[in-house]
mmCIF file of C-alpha atoms and ligand atoms in Angstrom:
data_model
loop_
_atom_site.group_PDB
_atom_site.id
_atom_site.type_symbol
_atom_site.label_atom_id
_atom_site.label_comp_id
_atom_site.label_asym_id
_atom_site.label_seq_id
_atom_site.Cartn_x
_atom_site.Cartn_y
_atom_site.Cartn_z
ATOM 1 C CA MET A 174 -90.605 -127.148 38.218
ATOM 2 C CA GLN A 175 -93.767 -125.305 37.011
ATOM 3 C CA ASN A 176 -94.188 -121.432 38.006
ATOM 4 C CA THR A 177 -97.527 -120.467 39.970
ATOM 5 C CA LEU A 178 -98.967 -117.801 38.194
ATOM 6 C CA LEU A 179 -102.165 -117.560 40.909
ATOM 7 C CA LYS A 180 -102.281 -118.834 44.218
ATOM 8 C CA VAL A 181 -105.579 -118.641 45.829
ATOM 9 C CA ASP A 182 -105.530 -119.627 49.766
ATOM 10 C CA ASN A 183 -108.515 -120.029 52.085
ATOM 11 C CA LEU A 184 -110.646 -117.737 49.981
ATOM 12 C CA LYS A 185 -114.004 -117.079 51.345
ATOM 13 C CA LYS A 186 -117.202 -114.943 49.590
ATOM 14 C CA TYR A 187 -120.173 -115.047 51.585
ATOM 15 C CA PHE A 188 -123.165 -112.764 50.722
ATOM 16 C CA LEU A 189 -125.672 -111.897 53.105
ATOM 17 C CA LYS A 190 -128.939 -113.595 52.944
ATOM 18 C CA ARG A 191 -131.783 -111.090 51.918
ATOM 19 C CA SER A 192 -134.026 -112.579 54.639
ATOM 20 C CA SER A 193 -131.727 -112.404 57.148
ATOM 21 C CA SER A 194 -132.241 -109.641 60.144
ATOM 22 C CA LEU A 195 -129.633 -107.398 61.845
ATOM 23 C CA LYS A 196 -129.840 -109.500 64.898
ATOM 24 C CA ASN A 197 -129.686 -113.014 63.153
ATOM 25 C CA ALA A 198 -127.398 -112.291 60.082
ATOM 26 C CA SER A 199 -127.238 -115.373 57.875
ATOM 27 C CA TYR A 200 -125.054 -115.962 54.570
ATOM 28 C CA VAL A 201 -124.876 -117.781 51.496
ATOM 29 C CA LYS A 202 -121.426 -119.432 51.773
ATOM 30 C CA ALA A 203 -120.766 -118.953 47.830
ATOM 31 C CA VAL A 204 -116.744 -119.571 48.374
ATOM 32 C CA ASP A 205 -116.143 -121.305 51.541
ATOM 33 C CA ASP A 206 -112.266 -121.359 52.115
ATOM 34 C CA VAL A 207 -111.188 -122.351 48.809
ATOM 35 C CA SER A 208 -107.395 -122.801 48.149
ATOM 36 C CA PHE A 209 -105.826 -123.804 44.874
ATOM 37 C CA GLU A 210 -102.909 -122.842 42.548
ATOM 38 C CA VAL A 211 -102.572 -122.118 38.916
ATOM 39 C CA PHE A 212 -99.177 -122.757 37.024
ATOM 40 C CA GLU A 213 -98.137 -120.776 34.077
ATOM 41 C CA GLY A 214 -99.352 -121.854 30.900
ATOM 42 C CA GLU A 215 -101.971 -124.508 32.175
ATOM 43 C CA THR A 216 -105.552 -124.580 32.112
ATOM 44 C CA LEU A 217 -107.363 -125.345 35.346
ATOM 45 C CA GLY A 218 -110.874 -126.355 34.932
ATOM 46 C CA ILE A 219 -113.334 -125.751 37.620
ATOM 47 C CA VAL A 220 -116.510 -127.827 37.372
ATOM 48 C CA GLY A 221 -119.714 -128.215 39.514
ATOM 49 C CA GLU A 222 -123.397 -127.793 39.199
ATOM 50 C CA SER A 223 -125.252 -124.464 39.226
ATOM 51 C CA GLY A 224 -124.899 -122.626 42.332
ATOM 52 C CA CYS A 225 -121.791 -124.194 43.578
ATOM 53 C CA GLY A 226 -119.808 -120.859 43.437
ATOM 54 C CA LYS A 227 -117.805 -121.453 40.351
ATOM 55 C CA SER A 228 -118.355 -117.747 38.870
ATOM 56 C CA THR A 229 -118.115 -116.360 42.319
ATOM 57 C CA THR A 230 -114.760 -117.687 42.761
ATOM 58 C CA GLY A 231 -113.621 -116.138 39.477
ATOM 59 C CA ARG A 232 -115.295 -112.871 39.968
ATOM 60 C CA THR A 233 -113.633 -112.804 43.609
ATOM 61 C CA ILE A 234 -110.427 -113.451 42.259
ATOM 62 C CA MET A 235 -110.713 -110.395 39.707
ATOM 63 C CA ARG A 236 -111.936 -108.511 42.583
ATOM 64 C CA LEU A 237 -114.952 -107.780 40.678
ATOM 65 C CA LEU A 238 -116.636 -109.036 44.191
ATOM 66 C CA GLU A 239 -114.679 -108.228 47.451
ATOM 67 C CA PRO A 240 -113.410 -111.316 49.341
ATOM 68 C CA THR A 241 -114.830 -111.750 52.774
ATOM 69 C CA SER A 242 -111.197 -113.297 53.587
ATOM 70 C CA GLY A 243 -108.363 -115.285 52.231
ATOM 71 C CA SER A 244 -105.590 -114.385 49.835
ATOM 72 C CA ILE A 245 -105.346 -114.019 46.047
ATOM 73 C CA LYS A 246 -101.715 -114.056 44.993
ATOM 74 C CA PHE A 247 -100.966 -113.320 41.276
ATOM 75 C CA ASP A 248 -97.497 -113.106 39.961
ATOM 76 C CA GLY A 249 -96.512 -112.824 43.543
ATOM 77 C CA GLU A 250 -98.425 -109.994 44.551
ATOM 78 C CA ASP A 251 -101.627 -110.311 47.035
ATOM 79 C CA LEU A 252 -104.411 -108.721 44.904
ATOM 80 C CA SER A 253 -106.887 -109.052 48.110
ATOM 81 C CA THR A 254 -105.020 -106.487 49.835
ATOM 82 C CA LEU A 255 -104.568 -103.782 46.979
ATOM 83 C CA SER A 256 -106.786 -100.498 46.671
ATOM 84 C CA LYS A 257 -109.276 -100.377 44.318
ATOM 85 C CA LYS A 258 -107.560 -98.134 41.739
ATOM 86 C CA VAL A 259 -104.393 -100.420 41.895
ATOM 87 C CA ILE A 260 -106.637 -103.409 41.167
ATOM 88 C CA ARG A 261 -108.044 -101.799 38.391
ATOM 89 C CA GLU A 262 -104.627 -101.375 36.866
ATOM 90 C CA LYS A 263 -103.604 -105.142 37.390
ATOM 91 C CA ARG A 264 -106.876 -106.218 35.764
ATOM 92 C CA ARG A 265 -104.747 -105.746 32.261
ATOM 93 C CA ASN A 266 -103.236 -108.939 33.473
ATOM 94 C CA ILE A 267 -106.521 -111.036 34.147
ATOM 95 C CA GLN A 268 -109.226 -110.886 31.939
ATOM 96 C CA MET A 269 -112.844 -112.639 31.813
ATOM 97 C CA VAL A 270 -114.604 -114.328 28.935
ATOM 98 C CA PHE A 271 -118.391 -114.786 29.848
ATOM 99 C CA GLN A 272 -120.921 -117.183 28.908
ATOM 100 C CA ASP A 273 -123.442 -115.190 27.224
ATOM 101 C CA PRO A 274 -121.367 -112.738 24.706
ATOM 102 C CA TYR A 275 -124.444 -111.315 23.714
ATOM 103 C CA ALA A 276 -125.089 -109.929 27.075
ATOM 104 C CA SER A 277 -121.558 -109.017 27.947
ATOM 105 C CA LEU A 278 -120.776 -107.043 24.791
ATOM 106 C CA ASN A 279 -122.461 -103.579 24.521
ATOM 107 C CA PRO A 280 -125.444 -103.852 21.780
ATOM 108 C CA ARG A 281 -124.739 -99.960 20.927
ATOM 109 C CA HIS A 282 -121.097 -100.285 20.009
ATOM 110 C CA THR A 283 -119.552 -101.410 17.038
ATOM 111 C CA VAL A 284 -116.950 -103.938 17.608
ATOM 112 C CA LYS A 285 -114.195 -101.732 16.847
ATOM 113 C CA LYS A 286 -115.482 -99.620 19.988
ATOM 114 C CA ILE A 287 -115.811 -102.758 22.150
ATOM 115 C CA LEU A 288 -112.279 -103.889 21.234
ATOM 116 C CA GLU A 289 -110.501 -100.448 21.689
ATOM 117 C CA GLU A 290 -112.358 -99.885 25.117
ATOM 118 C CA PRO A 291 -109.783 -101.643 27.174
ATOM 119 C CA LEU A 292 -107.021 -100.015 25.310
ATOM 120 C CA ILE A 293 -108.711 -96.705 26.155
ATOM 121 C CA VAL A 294 -108.998 -97.708 29.783
ATOM 122 C CA HIS A 295 -105.560 -99.000 30.421
ATOM 123 C CA LYS A 296 -103.986 -96.061 28.319
ATOM 124 C CA LEU A 297 -102.356 -98.244 25.710
ATOM 125 C CA GLY A 298 -101.557 -96.850 22.141
ATOM 126 C CA ASN A 299 -102.713 -94.123 20.191
ATOM 127 C CA SER A 300 -105.471 -94.164 17.905
ATOM 128 C CA GLN A 301 -103.788 -95.576 15.202
ATOM 129 C CA GLU A 302 -101.997 -98.107 17.035
ATOM 130 C CA ARG A 303 -105.490 -99.074 18.560
ATOM 131 C CA LYS A 304 -106.979 -99.482 15.147
ATOM 132 C CA GLU A 305 -104.116 -101.800 14.013
ATOM 133 C CA LYS A 306 -104.441 -103.966 17.169
ATOM 134 C CA VAL A 307 -108.265 -104.302 16.463
ATOM 135 C CA ASP A 308 -107.451 -105.468 13.053
ATOM 136 C CA GLU A 309 -104.851 -107.942 14.317
ATOM 137 C CA TYR A 310 -106.890 -109.583 16.760
ATOM 138 C CA LEU A 311 -109.948 -109.964 14.888
ATOM 139 C CA GLU A 312 -107.901 -111.728 12.547
ATOM 140 C CA ILE A 313 -106.419 -113.701 15.514
ATOM 141 C CA VAL A 314 -109.664 -114.779 16.522
ATOM 142 C CA GLY A 315 -110.740 -115.944 13.055
ATOM 143 C CA LEU A 316 -112.464 -112.707 12.103
ATOM 144 C CA ASP A 317 -111.809 -110.086 9.428
ATOM 145 C CA SER A 318 -110.889 -106.716 9.732
ATOM 146 C CA TYR A 319 -114.300 -105.624 8.014
ATOM 147 C CA HIS A 320 -116.227 -106.964 11.039
ATOM 148 C CA ALA A 321 -114.722 -103.985 13.197
ATOM 149 C CA LYS A 322 -117.850 -101.753 11.696
ATOM 150 C CA ARG A 323 -120.207 -104.411 12.671
ATOM 151 C CA TYR A 324 -122.437 -104.506 15.844
ATOM 152 C CA PRO A 325 -122.889 -107.338 17.957
ATOM 153 C CA HIS A 326 -126.216 -108.524 16.869
ATOM 154 C CA GLN A 327 -125.063 -108.917 13.135
ATOM 155 C CA PHE A 328 -122.982 -111.779 14.434
ATOM 156 C CA SER A 329 -123.750 -115.489 14.911
ATOM 157 C CA GLY A 330 -123.428 -116.846 18.543
ATOM 158 C CA GLY A 331 -120.012 -118.488 17.733
ATOM 159 C CA GLN A 332 -118.596 -115.063 15.973
ATOM 160 C CA ARG A 333 -119.929 -113.092 19.057
ATOM 161 C CA GLN A 334 -117.907 -115.352 21.436
ATOM 162 C CA ARG A 335 -114.740 -114.718 19.231
ATOM 163 C CA VAL A 336 -115.473 -110.986 19.724
ATOM 164 C CA GLY A 337 -115.602 -111.645 23.469
ATOM 165 C CA ILE A 338 -112.356 -113.434 23.402
ATOM 166 C CA ALA A 339 -110.525 -110.919 21.243
ATOM 167 C CA ARG A 340 -111.639 -108.013 23.631
ATOM 168 C CA ALA A 341 -110.484 -110.202 26.640
ATOM 169 C CA LEU A 342 -107.086 -110.259 24.832
ATOM 170 C CA MET A 343 -106.494 -106.693 23.969
ATOM 171 C CA THR A 344 -104.590 -106.033 27.002
ATOM 172 C CA ASN A 345 -102.066 -109.009 26.598
ATOM 173 C CA PRO A 346 -103.094 -110.385 29.698
ATOM 174 C CA LYS A 347 -101.580 -113.275 31.269
ATOM 175 C CA LEU A 348 -104.507 -115.138 32.865
ATOM 176 C CA ILE A 349 -107.926 -115.547 31.163
ATOM 177 C CA ILE A 350 -110.798 -116.711 33.509
ATOM 178 C CA ALA A 351 -113.318 -117.893 31.158
ATOM 179 C CA ASP A 352 -116.646 -118.535 32.674
ATOM 180 C CA GLU A 353 -118.679 -121.047 30.768
ATOM 181 C CA PRO A 354 -117.593 -119.654 27.593
ATOM 182 C CA VAL A 355 -119.341 -122.389 25.308
ATOM 183 C CA SER A 356 -122.160 -123.239 27.507
ATOM 184 C CA ALA A 357 -124.455 -121.240 25.229
ATOM 185 C CA LEU A 358 -123.096 -122.276 22.016
ATOM 186 C CA ASP A 359 -124.312 -125.411 19.720
ATOM 187 C CA VAL A 360 -122.439 -128.503 20.280
ATOM 188 C CA SER A 361 -120.617 -128.138 16.767
ATOM 189 C CA ILE A 362 -119.910 -124.526 17.582
ATOM 190 C CA GLN A 363 -118.464 -125.354 20.928
ATOM 191 C CA ALA A 364 -115.506 -127.408 19.319
ATOM 192 C CA GLN A 365 -114.595 -124.573 17.206
ATOM 193 C CA VAL A 366 -114.507 -122.210 20.049
ATOM 194 C CA LEU A 367 -112.655 -124.718 22.210
ATOM 195 C CA ASN A 368 -110.045 -125.454 19.285
ATOM 196 C CA LEU A 369 -109.370 -121.537 19.043
ATOM 197 C CA MET A 370 -108.998 -120.946 22.853
ATOM 198 C CA GLN A 371 -106.395 -124.029 22.724
ATOM 199 C CA ARG A 372 -104.651 -122.470 19.888
ATOM 200 C CA LEU A 373 -104.499 -119.142 21.309
ATOM 201 C CA GLN A 374 -103.247 -120.381 24.659
ATOM 202 C CA GLU A 375 -99.852 -122.039 22.845
ATOM 203 C CA ASP A 376 -99.317 -119.066 20.481
ATOM 204 C CA LEU A 377 -100.057 -116.086 23.176
ATOM 205 C CA LYS A 378 -98.423 -118.351 26.210
ATOM 206 C CA LEU A 379 -101.913 -117.754 28.063
ATOM 207 C CA THR A 380 -102.754 -119.257 31.308
ATOM 208 C CA TYR A 381 -106.365 -120.250 31.716
ATOM 209 C CA ILE A 382 -109.064 -120.803 34.530
ATOM 210 C CA PHE A 383 -112.080 -122.588 32.432
ATOM 211 C CA ILE A 384 -115.186 -122.924 34.288
ATOM 212 C CA ALA A 385 -117.955 -125.166 33.483
ATOM 213 C CA HIS A 386 -120.794 -127.496 34.575
ATOM 214 C CA ASP A 387 -120.036 -130.293 32.660
ATOM 215 C CA LEU A 388 -117.042 -132.443 33.123
ATOM 216 C CA GLY A 389 -117.175 -133.407 29.358
ATOM 217 C CA VAL A 390 -116.593 -129.824 28.313
ATOM 218 C CA VAL A 391 -113.510 -129.351 30.381
ATOM 219 C CA ARG A 392 -111.816 -132.749 29.702
ATOM 220 C CA HIS A 393 -109.685 -131.881 26.560
ATOM 221 C CA ILE A 394 -108.832 -128.303 27.342
ATOM 222 C CA SER A 395 -107.694 -128.768 31.070
ATOM 223 C CA ASP A 396 -104.412 -129.894 32.450
ATOM 224 C CA ARG A 397 -105.911 -130.186 35.736
ATOM 225 C CA VAL A 398 -109.577 -130.104 37.163
ATOM 226 C CA ALA A 399 -111.175 -128.725 40.347
ATOM 227 C CA VAL A 400 -114.409 -129.997 41.399
ATOM 228 C CA MET A 401 -116.686 -127.724 43.404
ATOM 229 C CA TYR A 402 -119.658 -128.562 45.614
ATOM 230 C CA LEU A 403 -121.276 -125.741 47.615
ATOM 231 C CA GLY A 404 -118.413 -123.435 47.651
ATOM 232 C CA SER A 405 -115.808 -125.825 48.551
ATOM 233 C CA VAL A 406 -113.314 -127.778 46.352
ATOM 234 C CA VAL A 407 -113.811 -131.372 47.036
ATOM 235 C CA GLU A 408 -111.301 -132.846 44.456
ATOM 236 C CA LEU A 409 -108.225 -131.671 42.479
ATOM 237 C CA ALA A 410 -106.423 -133.638 40.210
ATOM 238 C CA GLU A 411 -104.630 -133.742 36.700
ATOM 239 C CA SER A 412 -107.518 -134.381 34.283
ATOM 240 C CA GLU A 413 -106.076 -137.986 33.369
ATOM 241 C CA SER A 414 -106.076 -139.199 36.648
ATOM 242 C CA LEU A 415 -109.408 -137.202 37.455
ATOM 243 C CA TYR A 416 -111.251 -138.961 34.642
ATOM 244 C CA ALA A 417 -109.441 -142.093 34.985
ATOM 245 C CA GLU A 418 -109.929 -142.742 38.723
ATOM 246 C CA PRO A 419 -112.317 -140.411 40.437
ATOM 247 C CA LEU A 420 -112.263 -140.564 44.045
ATOM 248 C CA HIS A 421 -114.959 -138.549 45.363
ATOM 249 C CA PRO A 422 -118.314 -139.775 45.476
ATOM 250 C CA TYR A 423 -119.789 -136.594 43.799
ATOM 251 C CA THR A 424 -117.156 -136.639 40.994
ATOM 252 C CA LYS A 425 -118.001 -140.025 40.371
ATOM 253 C CA ALA A 426 -121.594 -139.009 40.106
ATOM 254 C CA LEU A 427 -120.899 -136.168 37.831
ATOM 255 C CA LEU A 428 -118.526 -138.655 35.576
ATOM 256 C CA SER A 429 -121.587 -141.035 35.499
ATOM 257 C CA ALA A 430 -123.420 -138.742 33.266
ATOM 258 C CA VAL A 431 -120.509 -138.417 30.936
ATOM 259 C CA PRO A 432 -120.527 -141.019 28.127
ATOM 260 C CA ILE A 433 -117.506 -143.360 28.232
ATOM 261 C CA PRO A 434 -115.471 -143.455 24.659
ATOM 262 C CA ASP A 435 -114.317 -147.196 25.266
ATOM 263 C CA PRO A 436 -117.459 -149.282 26.280
ATOM 264 C CA SER A 437 -115.111 -152.152 27.190
ATOM 265 C CA TYR A 438 -113.877 -149.949 30.061
ATOM 266 C CA GLU A 439 -116.127 -150.019 33.291
ATOM 267 C CA ARG A 440 -116.570 -146.948 35.425
ATOM 268 C CA GLU A 441 -118.340 -147.069 38.776
ATOM 269 C CA LYS A 442 -121.727 -145.400 38.221
ATOM 270 C CA ILE A 443 -123.227 -143.159 40.780
ATOM 271 C CA ILE A 444 -126.761 -141.568 40.451
ATOM 272 C CA ILE A 445 -127.298 -138.673 42.954
ATOM 273 C CA THR A 446 -130.639 -137.404 43.576
ATOM 274 C CA GLY A 447 -132.076 -134.370 45.369
ATOM 275 C CA ASP A 448 -130.210 -131.091 44.298
ATOM 276 C CA ILE A 449 -127.720 -128.715 45.630
ATOM 277 C CA SER A 450 -130.208 -127.133 48.062
ATOM 278 C CA SER A 451 -130.602 -130.070 49.905
ATOM 279 C CA SER A 452 -127.430 -130.003 50.909
ATOM 280 C CA PHE A 453 -127.151 -126.909 53.315
ATOM 281 C CA THR A 454 -125.896 -128.365 56.633
ATOM 282 C CA ASP A 455 -124.316 -126.767 59.609
ATOM 283 C CA SER A 456 -121.879 -129.740 60.244
ATOM 284 C CA GLY A 457 -120.004 -132.336 58.342
ATOM 285 C CA CYS A 458 -119.688 -132.934 54.839
ATOM 286 C CA LYS A 459 -121.785 -131.012 52.555
ATOM 287 C CA PHE A 460 -122.481 -134.047 50.175
ATOM 288 C CA GLN A 461 -123.800 -136.057 52.831
ATOM 289 C CA ALA A 462 -127.521 -135.783 52.382
ATOM 290 C CA ARG A 463 -126.874 -137.160 48.842
ATOM 291 C CA CYS A 464 -124.060 -139.698 49.235
ATOM 292 C CA PRO A 465 -124.535 -143.204 49.218
ATOM 293 C CA TYR A 466 -121.539 -143.939 51.664
ATOM 294 C CA ALA A 467 -122.231 -141.335 54.165
ATOM 295 C CA THR A 468 -121.696 -142.532 58.010
ATOM 296 C CA VAL A 469 -121.970 -140.801 61.175
ATOM 297 C CA THR A 470 -118.457 -139.403 60.853
ATOM 298 C CA CYS A 471 -119.568 -137.680 57.696
ATOM 299 C CA LYS A 472 -122.186 -136.022 59.966
ATOM 300 C CA MET A 473 -119.868 -134.909 62.437
ATOM 301 C CA ASN A 474 -116.739 -133.997 60.984
ATOM 302 C CA THR A 475 -115.967 -131.651 57.677
ATOM 303 C CA PRO A 476 -113.531 -133.506 55.576
ATOM 304 C CA LYS A 477 -110.434 -131.565 54.545
ATOM 305 C CA LEU A 478 -108.945 -131.420 51.142
ATOM 306 C CA VAL A 479 -105.955 -133.766 51.148
ATOM 307 C CA GLU A 480 -103.440 -135.130 48.850
ATOM 308 C CA VAL A 481 -103.977 -138.828 48.609
ATOM 309 C CA LYS A 482 -101.797 -139.599 45.611
ATOM 310 C CA PRO A 483 -99.142 -137.349 43.979
ATOM 311 C CA GLY A 484 -100.985 -134.513 42.593
ATOM 312 C CA HIS A 485 -104.424 -136.036 43.471
ATOM 313 C CA SER A 486 -106.536 -134.311 46.342
ATOM 314 C CA VAL A 487 -109.810 -135.089 47.770
ATOM 315 C CA ALA A 488 -111.663 -134.047 50.500
ATOM 316 C CA CYS A 489 -113.757 -137.050 51.808
ATOM 317 C CA HIS A 490 -113.628 -139.322 55.158
ATOM 318 C CA LEU A 491 -113.235 -142.726 52.768
ATOM 319 C CA TYR A 492 -109.732 -141.453 51.959
ATOM 320 C CA SER A 493 -108.734 -140.116 55.331
ATOM 321 C CA THR A 494 -105.992 -141.764 57.045
ATOM 322 C CA ASP A 495 -106.819 -140.669 60.898
HETATM 323 N N1 ATP B 6 -124.489 -111.036 44.278
HETATM 324 C C1 ATP B 6 -124.741 -111.902 44.906
HETATM 325 N N2 ATP B 6 -125.621 -111.879 46.056
HETATM 326 C C2 ATP B 6 -126.203 -112.817 46.769
HETATM 327 N N3 ATP B 6 -126.060 -114.140 46.320
HETATM 328 C C3 ATP B 6 -125.161 -114.433 45.443
HETATM 329 C C4 ATP B 6 -124.588 -113.357 44.510
HETATM 330 N N4 ATP B 6 -124.001 -113.958 43.499
HETATM 331 C C5 ATP B 6 -124.102 -115.327 43.673
HETATM 332 N N5 ATP B 6 -124.953 -115.455 44.780
HETATM 333 C C6 ATP B 6 -124.873 -116.979 45.387
HETATM 334 O O1 ATP B 6 -124.059 -117.532 45.519
HETATM 335 C C7 ATP B 6 -123.945 -118.947 45.029
HETATM 336 C C8 ATP B 6 -122.856 -119.458 44.267
HETATM 337 O O2 ATP B 6 -123.176 -118.808 42.835
HETATM 338 P P1 ATP B 6 -122.401 -118.572 41.589
HETATM 339 O O3 ATP B 6 -123.070 -117.665 40.396
HETATM 340 O O4 ATP B 6 -120.954 -118.374 41.935
HETATM 341 O O5 ATP B 6 -122.641 -120.185 41.002
HETATM 342 P P2 ATP B 6 -122.029 -120.871 40.004
HETATM 343 O O6 ATP B 6 -121.580 -122.103 40.232
HETATM 344 O O7 ATP B 6 -121.445 -119.787 38.707
HETATM 345 O O8 ATP B 6 -123.639 -121.482 39.276
HETATM 346 P P3 ATP B 6 -123.811 -121.284 37.652
HETATM 347 O O9 ATP B 6 -123.579 -122.758 37.116
HETATM 348 O O10 ATP B 6 -125.339 -121.114 37.685
HETATM 349 O O11 ATP B 6 -123.543 -120.256 37.091
HETATM 350 C C9 ATP B 6 -125.336 -119.163 44.722
HETATM 351 O O12 ATP B 6 -126.178 -119.905 45.976
HETATM 352 C C10 ATP B 6 -125.951 -117.643 44.519
HETATM 353 O O13 ATP B 6 -127.327 -117.814 44.567
HETATM 354 S S1 SF4 B 7 -117.130 -137.219 53.322
HETATM 355 FE FE1 SF4 B 7 -118.828 -138.984 53.698
HETATM 356 S S2 SF4 B 7 -120.382 -137.799 52.995
HETATM 357 FE FE2 SF4 B 7 -118.692 -136.736 52.481
HETATM 358 S S3 SF4 B 7 -118.459 -137.445 50.234
HETATM 359 FE FE3 SF4 B 7 -116.951 -138.687 51.829
HETATM 360 S S4 SF4 B 7 -118.414 -140.613 52.414
HETATM 361 FE FE4 SF4 B 7 -119.722 -139.049 51.332
HETATM 362 MG MG1 MG B 8 -121.667 -119.197 36.993
#
């Protein structure tokens, strides 16, 4: 039996649209009733195209954004109800790694200062202990202690992301939310950083939420994958099951763009047209305008995420039994 580290229930994050008036408020439903669990020691991949709400989900779990509604239970405690002061302390246990390490690392600070900062914020260790931990973690992520004196611009992209990962690890977190951590890197460097993250996960017993827009990237690192479309999780399954037998038409379309290593294996190909902005609808399935299987039912009723096989859930009327 796996222990649940994070349980997100009916999470919503709506942003007021700039164009809306006081009388007629309208919202971007960036995260629209999302529920999932993350088990201790696993990697949950979250995948979907640009604007589907992946980062907002991550940032709302961290309470960097205030949830509109829903609960976020981490280690048995509901983060959504804690005061801002308490939540700042709790963030020691949940850290983020960002897509663009150059933008997320202060260019005027040395790596030593960047890595020490989380320790100072959380009042961990004296100056000597902090220095030792900086050296230790530089080594853990494959850098050297002499790198501590350097500034972010003196590193390559891959090295900078190693610094970003080291910074996230400084407070010994349990959960890392990695928001497209390799998307900005060259393909050859991506593999190195992914390997590093996998090694760190084993050595430090970490749990990951790994966000990407490409199913190819999350395949090897994820135990389970959640596919998001316009603020909703449309499919959630173990990686193997999702890649071998995708159920949701949107997942099939995403996988149609991923090369198949074994050419003798045929996978149904779905090419979708239009972009996510063509999908805003008041009722029914959000994917209806782009789905080749859409029926009248899809236009009237919103499909719920239901488990159709052990550990494999999908939100699509093609699989509903009622
Ligand atoms: N602070 C904000 N204010 C208003 N709207 C926002 C804000 N942040 C995000 N959004 C909107 O919420 C939706 C989801 O954005 P989000 O950044 O979570 O998507 P994403 O899946 O991470 O996309 P990407 O792959 O481009 O990073 C988008 O429509 C975006 O424009
Ligand atoms: S519910 Fe209907 S429109 Fe939505 S993905 Fe399934 S078949 Fe397509
Ligand atoms: Mg994002």
